[in-house]
Tab-separated table of C-alpha atoms in Angstrom:
chain	number	residue	atom	x	y	z
A	25	MET	CA	27.324	4.874	27.457
A	26	THR	CA	23.710	4.074	26.629
A	27	LEU	CA	22.437	5.775	23.481
A	28	ARG	CA	18.965	7.133	22.747
A	29	THR	CA	17.600	8.321	19.415
A	30	LEU	CA	16.811	12.034	19.526
A	31	GLY	CA	13.215	12.380	18.370
A	32	LYS	CA	12.679	11.659	14.673
A	33	SER	CA	16.353	12.271	13.843
A	34	ASP	CA	19.024	9.733	12.940
A	35	MET	CA	21.185	10.881	15.891
A	36	LYS	CA	21.801	8.425	18.703
A	37	ILE	CA	22.999	10.482	21.654
A	38	THR	CA	24.411	9.658	25.066
A	39	ARG	CA	22.075	10.357	27.966
A	40	ILE	CA	24.195	13.289	29.100
A	41	GLY	CA	25.777	15.937	26.907
A	42	ILE	CA	28.419	18.585	27.498
A	43	GLY	CA	26.898	21.987	28.181
A	44	ALA	CA	28.994	24.947	27.051
A	45	TRP	CA	27.117	27.916	28.562
A	46	ALA	CA	29.565	28.558	31.410
A	47	ILE	CA	32.663	28.222	29.242
A	48	GLY	CA	31.542	31.369	27.456
A	49	GLY	CA	32.980	33.110	30.519
A	50	GLY	CA	31.993	36.445	32.051
A	51	LYS	CA	31.621	40.054	30.960
A	52	TRP	CA	28.230	39.571	29.371
A	53	GLU	CA	24.665	39.707	30.641
A	54	PHE	CA	24.337	36.018	31.505
A	55	GLY	CA	27.972	35.163	32.142
A	56	TRP	CA	29.403	32.886	34.815
A	57	GLY	CA	32.407	34.963	35.780
A	58	PRO	CA	35.985	34.504	34.527
A	59	GLN	CA	36.751	31.207	32.822
A	60	ASP	CA	40.107	29.888	31.632
A	61	ASP	CA	39.913	28.565	28.067
A	62	ALA	CA	42.534	25.898	28.756
A	63	GLU	CA	40.360	24.527	31.572
A	64	SER	CA	37.311	24.616	29.287
A	65	ILE	CA	39.142	22.657	26.605
A	66	ALA	CA	40.377	20.114	29.162
A	67	ALA	CA	36.838	19.748	30.524
A	68	ILE	CA	35.354	19.055	27.102
A	69	HIS	CA	38.089	16.534	26.293
A	70	ALA	CA	37.471	14.808	29.640
A	71	GLY	CA	33.784	14.490	28.801
A	72	LEU	CA	34.490	13.125	25.330
A	73	ASP	CA	36.996	10.677	26.800
A	74	ARG	CA	34.213	9.339	29.057
A	75	GLY	CA	32.118	8.595	25.976
A	76	ILE	CA	29.821	11.641	25.839
A	77	ASN	CA	29.019	12.199	22.177
A	78	TRP	CA	27.390	15.637	21.957
A	79	ILE	CA	28.098	19.236	22.900
A	80	ASP	CA	25.423	21.885	23.325
A	81	THR	CA	26.379	25.523	22.925
A	82	ALA	CA	24.847	28.768	21.641
A	83	ALA	CA	25.985	31.839	19.772
A	84	ALA	CA	25.046	34.058	22.705
A	85	TYR	CA	27.204	32.245	25.270
A	86	GLY	CA	30.058	34.642	25.833
A	87	LEU	CA	28.912	36.538	22.727
A	88	GLY	CA	30.409	33.935	20.427
A	89	HIS	CA	33.246	32.842	22.701
A	90	SER	CA	31.743	29.501	23.707
A	91	GLU	CA	31.346	28.445	20.081
A	92	THR	CA	34.928	29.511	19.377
A	93	VAL	CA	36.228	27.350	22.238
A	94	VAL	CA	34.137	24.379	21.106
A	95	GLY	CA	35.512	24.877	17.614
A	96	ARG	CA	39.067	24.724	18.945
A	97	VAL	CA	38.315	21.421	20.668
A	98	ILE	CA	36.735	19.640	17.726
A	99	ASN	CA	39.217	20.884	15.135
A	100	GLY	CA	41.269	17.882	14.100
A	101	LEU	CA	39.358	15.273	16.110
A	102	GLN	CA	39.217	11.980	14.258
A	103	THR	CA	35.707	11.294	15.552
A	104	ARG	CA	33.695	14.456	16.027
A	105	PRO	CA	30.860	14.678	18.578
A	106	TYR	CA	27.479	15.979	17.526
A	107	ILE	CA	27.410	19.778	17.732
A	108	PHE	CA	24.208	21.507	18.814
A	109	THR	CA	23.929	25.296	18.836
A	110	LYS	CA	21.236	27.977	18.820
A	111	CYS	CA	19.997	31.158	17.198
A	112	SER	CA	17.618	34.093	17.905
A	113	LEU	CA	19.687	35.872	20.564
A	114	VAL	CA	21.764	38.636	18.995
A	115	TRP	CA	23.894	41.407	20.444
A	116	ASP	CA	24.962	44.911	19.531
A	117	GLU	CA	28.388	46.569	19.676
A	118	SER	CA	28.012	47.226	23.405
A	119	GLY	CA	27.208	43.562	24.058
A	120	ARG	CA	23.550	44.184	24.833
A	121	ILE	CA	21.468	41.068	24.131
A	122	GLY	CA	18.493	41.366	21.818
A	123	HIS	CA	16.145	38.932	20.100
A	124	SER	CA	15.185	38.361	16.480
A	125	LEU	CA	13.316	35.675	14.557
A	126	ARG	CA	13.688	37.390	11.196
A	127	ALA	CA	14.901	35.337	8.267
A	128	ASP	CA	17.926	37.517	7.505
A	129	SER	CA	19.032	37.425	11.143
A	130	ILE	CA	18.704	33.629	11.447
A	131	ARG	CA	20.766	33.163	8.291
A	132	ARG	CA	23.490	35.588	9.453
A	133	GLU	CA	23.646	33.845	12.820
A	134	ALA	CA	23.949	30.411	11.224
A	135	GLU	CA	26.788	31.546	8.966
A	136	ALA	CA	28.606	33.119	11.937
A	137	SER	CA	28.177	29.970	14.051
A	138	LEU	CA	29.491	27.760	11.260
A	139	LYS	CA	32.576	29.959	11.024
A	140	ARG	CA	33.243	30.065	14.788
A	141	LEU	CA	32.738	26.313	15.127
A	142	GLY	CA	34.835	25.574	12.056
A	143	VAL	CA	32.315	23.098	10.639
A	144	ASP	CA	30.409	22.797	7.372
A	145	THR	CA	27.213	21.554	8.989
A	146	ILE	CA	25.570	22.044	12.397
A	147	ASP	CA	23.981	18.795	13.605
A	148	LEU	CA	21.135	20.461	15.531
A	149	TYR	CA	20.211	24.121	15.112
A	150	GLN	CA	17.768	25.389	17.721
A	151	ILE	CA	15.720	28.547	18.220
A	152	HIS	CA	17.036	29.677	21.596
A	153	TRP	CA	13.925	31.567	22.730
A	154	PRO	CA	10.498	32.123	21.115
A	155	ALA	CA	10.296	35.474	22.928
A	156	TRP	CA	12.798	37.326	25.077
A	157	ASN	CA	13.189	38.501	28.632
A	158	GLY	CA	9.554	38.239	29.659
A	159	HIS	CA	8.215	40.134	26.658
A	160	SER	CA	5.570	38.875	24.249
A	161	GLU	CA	6.503	37.395	20.885
A	162	ASN	CA	5.271	40.575	19.213
A	163	ALA	CA	8.036	42.561	20.907
A	164	SER	CA	10.654	40.954	18.642
A	165	PRO	CA	11.004	41.213	14.864
A	166	GLY	CA	10.045	38.130	12.875
A	167	SER	CA	8.061	35.119	14.029
A	168	ILE	CA	8.450	31.461	14.913
A	169	GLU	CA	7.122	30.556	11.479
A	170	GLU	CA	9.580	32.860	9.687
A	171	ALA	CA	12.529	31.533	11.690
A	172	VAL	CA	11.649	27.855	11.171
A	173	GLY	CA	11.070	28.480	7.470
A	174	THR	CA	14.583	29.897	7.182
A	175	MET	CA	16.008	26.961	9.140
A	176	ALA	CA	14.283	24.596	6.705
A	177	LYS	CA	16.077	26.376	3.866
A	178	LEU	CA	19.403	26.103	5.726
A	179	LYS	CA	18.731	22.391	6.129
A	180	ALA	CA	18.023	21.998	2.414
A	181	GLU	CA	21.339	23.764	1.716
A	182	GLY	CA	23.176	21.303	3.969
A	183	LYS	CA	24.218	23.908	6.534
A	184	ILE	CA	22.208	22.314	9.329
A	185	ARG	CA	21.066	18.708	9.684
A	186	HIS	CA	18.143	19.009	12.084
A	187	ILE	CA	15.883	21.712	13.524
A	188	GLY	CA	15.176	22.038	17.245
A	189	VAL	CA	13.596	24.528	19.621
A	190	SER	CA	14.395	25.693	23.137
A	191	ASN	CA	12.137	27.176	25.834
A	192	PHE	CA	9.001	26.570	23.726
A	193	ASP	CA	5.606	25.628	25.123
A	194	ALA	CA	3.339	23.025	23.513
A	195	ARG	CA	1.461	25.518	21.320
A	196	GLN	CA	4.699	27.052	20.056
A	197	MET	CA	6.086	23.606	19.227
A	198	GLN	CA	2.899	22.852	17.311
A	199	ARG	CA	3.241	26.063	15.283
A	200	ALA	CA	6.887	25.321	14.506
A	201	SER	CA	6.066	21.753	13.447
A	202	HIS	CA	3.522	23.034	10.920
A	203	VAL	CA	6.394	24.702	9.045
A	204	ALA	CA	9.074	21.981	9.238
A	205	PRO	CA	9.825	18.835	11.279
A	206	ILE	CA	11.089	19.621	14.794
A	207	VAL	CA	13.277	16.868	16.212
A	208	SER	CA	13.915	18.255	19.695
A	209	LEU	CA	12.954	20.544	22.528
A	210	GLN	CA	15.379	22.001	25.072
A	211	PRO	CA	13.545	23.061	28.265
A	212	PRO	CA	14.753	23.857	31.775
A	213	TYR	CA	14.097	20.862	34.042
A	214	SER	CA	15.328	20.045	37.522
A	215	LEU	CA	14.140	19.310	41.038
A	216	LEU	CA	13.867	23.079	41.487
A	217	ALA	CA	12.168	23.656	38.124
A	218	PRO	CA	9.721	20.797	37.421
A	219	GLU	CA	7.059	22.931	35.703
A	220	VAL	CA	7.494	21.348	32.248
A	221	GLU	CA	6.169	18.037	33.603
A	222	ALA	CA	2.572	19.302	33.447
A	223	ALA	CA	2.032	19.818	29.723
A	224	ILE	CA	5.257	20.436	27.815
A	225	LEU	CA	7.022	17.082	28.338
A	226	PRO	CA	3.835	15.078	27.667
A	227	TYR	CA	3.300	16.966	24.399
A	228	ALA	CA	6.874	16.272	23.298
A	229	GLN	CA	6.568	12.583	24.162
A	230	GLN	CA	3.235	12.202	22.362
A	231	ASN	CA	4.662	13.798	19.223
A	232	ASN	CA	8.035	12.014	19.241
A	233	ILE	CA	9.946	15.226	19.849
A	234	GLY	CA	13.216	14.443	21.606
A	235	VAL	CA	13.921	16.321	24.836
A	236	ILE	CA	17.343	17.473	26.011
A	237	VAL	CA	16.852	19.248	29.323
A	238	TYR	CA	19.108	22.019	30.567
A	239	SER	CA	20.214	22.975	34.090
A	240	PRO	CA	19.406	19.540	35.619
A	241	MET	CA	21.588	20.531	38.595
A	242	ALA	CA	19.954	23.977	38.788
A	243	SER	CA	23.048	25.767	37.468
A	244	GLY	CA	25.365	23.964	39.877
A	245	LEU	CA	23.287	24.530	43.001
A	246	LEU	CA	22.457	20.810	43.317
A	247	SER	CA	25.951	19.601	42.397
A	248	GLY	CA	27.006	19.118	46.009
A	249	ALA	CA	29.943	21.460	45.559
A	250	MET	CA	28.055	24.675	46.270
A	251	THR	CA	28.427	26.372	49.658
A	252	ARG	CA	27.253	29.665	51.127
A	253	GLU	CA	30.844	30.894	51.094
A	254	ARG	CA	31.310	30.018	47.434
A	255	ILE	CA	28.064	31.749	46.494
A	256	ALA	CA	29.006	34.845	48.502
A	257	ALA	CA	32.289	34.975	46.577
A	258	PHE	CA	30.676	34.857	43.121
A	259	PRO	CA	32.085	37.613	40.909
A	260	GLN	CA	29.729	40.397	39.866
A	261	ASP	CA	29.540	39.065	36.303
A	262	ASP	CA	28.190	35.684	37.447
A	263	TRP	CA	24.440	35.844	36.735
A	264	ARG	CA	23.716	33.387	39.587
A	265	LYS	CA	24.703	36.021	42.133
A	266	HIS	CA	21.308	37.660	41.583
A	267	ASN	CA	19.221	34.507	41.073
A	268	PRO	CA	16.574	33.873	43.802
A	269	ASN	CA	17.568	30.205	44.173
A	270	PHE	CA	21.029	31.332	45.294
A	271	GLN	CA	19.620	33.829	47.809
A	272	GLU	CA	17.603	33.575	51.002
A	273	PRO	CA	15.014	32.425	51.809
A	274	LEU	CA	15.325	29.839	49.005
A	275	LEU	CA	19.019	29.123	49.507
A	276	SER	CA	18.598	27.401	52.881
A	277	ARG	CA	15.875	25.083	51.625
A	278	ASN	CA	17.865	24.294	48.483
A	279	LEU	CA	20.971	23.364	50.484
A	280	ARG	CA	18.788	21.074	52.636
A	281	LEU	CA	17.672	19.340	49.454
A	282	VAL	CA	21.328	18.876	48.479
A	283	GLU	CA	21.968	17.024	51.755
A	284	THR	CA	19.090	14.670	50.945
A	285	LEU	CA	20.614	14.058	47.508
A	286	ARG	CA	23.977	13.452	49.175
A	287	SER	CA	22.424	10.854	51.471
A	288	ILE	CA	20.722	9.081	48.567
A	289	GLY	CA	23.910	9.286	46.539
A	290	LYS	CA	25.863	7.319	49.139
A	291	GLY	CA	23.690	4.304	48.374
A	292	HIS	CA	24.581	4.566	44.696
A	293	ASN	CA	28.229	5.615	45.099
A	294	ALA	CA	27.186	8.866	43.435
A	295	THR	CA	27.474	12.597	43.961
A	296	PRO	CA	24.432	14.758	44.792
A	297	GLY	CA	24.713	16.185	41.288
A	298	GLU	CA	24.513	12.746	39.693
A	299	VAL	CA	21.374	12.004	41.710
A	300	ALA	CA	19.846	15.308	40.579
A	301	ILE	CA	20.644	14.513	36.939
A	302	ALA	CA	19.319	10.945	37.300
A	303	TRP	CA	16.054	12.377	38.636
A	304	THR	CA	15.541	14.208	35.312
A	305	LEU	CA	16.581	11.201	33.219
A	306	ARG	CA	14.024	8.947	34.912
A	307	ASN	CA	11.238	10.855	33.105
A	308	PRO	CA	10.309	8.818	29.993
A	309	ALA	CA	9.978	11.981	27.888
A	310	VAL	CA	13.616	12.968	28.483
A	311	THR	CA	16.147	11.782	25.902
A	312	GLY	CA	19.178	13.376	27.540
A	313	ALA	CA	20.392	16.049	29.930
A	314	ILE	CA	22.799	18.894	29.224
A	315	VAL	CA	25.416	19.098	31.963
A	316	GLY	CA	27.709	22.081	32.151
A	317	VAL	CA	31.366	21.469	33.000
A	318	ARG	CA	34.093	24.054	33.581
A	319	SER	CA	36.986	21.750	34.520
A	320	ALA	CA	38.079	18.176	33.856
A	321	GLN	CA	37.602	17.406	37.539
A	322	GLN	CA	33.903	18.273	37.359
A	323	VAL	CA	33.335	15.587	34.718
A	324	SER	CA	33.999	12.819	37.249
A	325	GLY	CA	31.172	14.195	39.380
A	326	ILE	CA	28.541	13.842	36.654
A	327	ALA	CA	29.633	11.059	34.292
A	328	ASN	CA	27.882	8.192	36.068
A	329	ALA	CA	24.459	9.858	36.285
A	330	PRO	CA	22.950	7.778	33.428
A	331	ASP	CA	23.757	4.554	35.306
A	332	ILE	CA	21.829	5.514	38.449
A	333	LYS	CA	18.423	3.903	38.839
A	334	LEU	CA	16.574	5.694	41.603
A	335	SER	CA	14.504	3.328	43.727
A	336	HIS	CA	10.930	3.837	44.866
A	337	GLU	CA	12.325	4.660	48.304
A	338	ASP	CA	14.724	7.212	46.829
A	339	MET	CA	11.872	8.908	44.998
A	340	LEU	CA	9.729	8.987	48.141
A	341	GLU	CA	12.564	10.566	50.116
A	342	ILE	CA	13.033	13.252	47.460
A	343	GLU	CA	9.285	13.830	47.262
A	344	GLN	CA	9.074	14.237	51.033
A	345	VAL	CA	11.799	16.867	51.211
A	346	LEU	CA	10.288	18.739	48.260
A	347	THR	CA	6.866	18.695	49.928
A	348	LEU	CA	8.361	20.069	53.131
A	349	GLN	CA	10.134	22.782	51.186
A	350	THR	CA	6.986	24.000	49.464
A	351	ALA	CA	4.723	23.696	52.528
């Protein structure tokens, strides 16, 4: 697979990475319903076997479970993929998610992640959110500056190699960069969520901050495997069940977009999901895309996305259907 350098780091990453949000399973606020660990492990191995060289996870995914599963996979591997994880989302004994940017919290989270992953060093440690759940930054203890300062200390101690941020805007990235070098940004980016194109991606590109986008297939909606029946059967602990994109009136328009992606995909011998991922990768600011997989079979439906070069005609066709959808 083609490699790209992630920002100012020394890491050369494949253009797609393995996303480990869904393998955290259900029974937490942003879960994806029940998930079999054996299938998760097989999925990650299938991705690594295809040449993908990085895994993105977070402490909050499954309240630590995702990191534990990733740790089981990489334990004993002769060649280990890059491991990216995140901090700032914490939880209490009842599993309720909270948010903290305090120094003592960031350090505790890093130590816990290192233990669950079974590694001595985290390749990329990212602030998951600058603020939480629609609240202002002031609603959480600590600050961006305090958190990044602690991450710089963790880097000096050899516990993390690089510092990244997730869900930051341009001003927040600038503030973080004043404290320590930021090598990457992780924003949401897809055909259904293009908002970062306006100011956030240009800022990252201008400042040589690598970008690894998440949810390029809109949490599976653009994969080509989603149907009304499947959505209706989502378990109660699948957060997508209550997401507007998976409900009417947006669902019908989104499924029409999938059929356009399917049509374009036929010309590239690709799935709708691969076309959706390729659409994000065509942006010059984007270093790579995080693609969630829950089974080995799903890997074959996303692995060729980096090889797809969308034509001018393809882009026009996508633009036309998007214009119709927003009219």
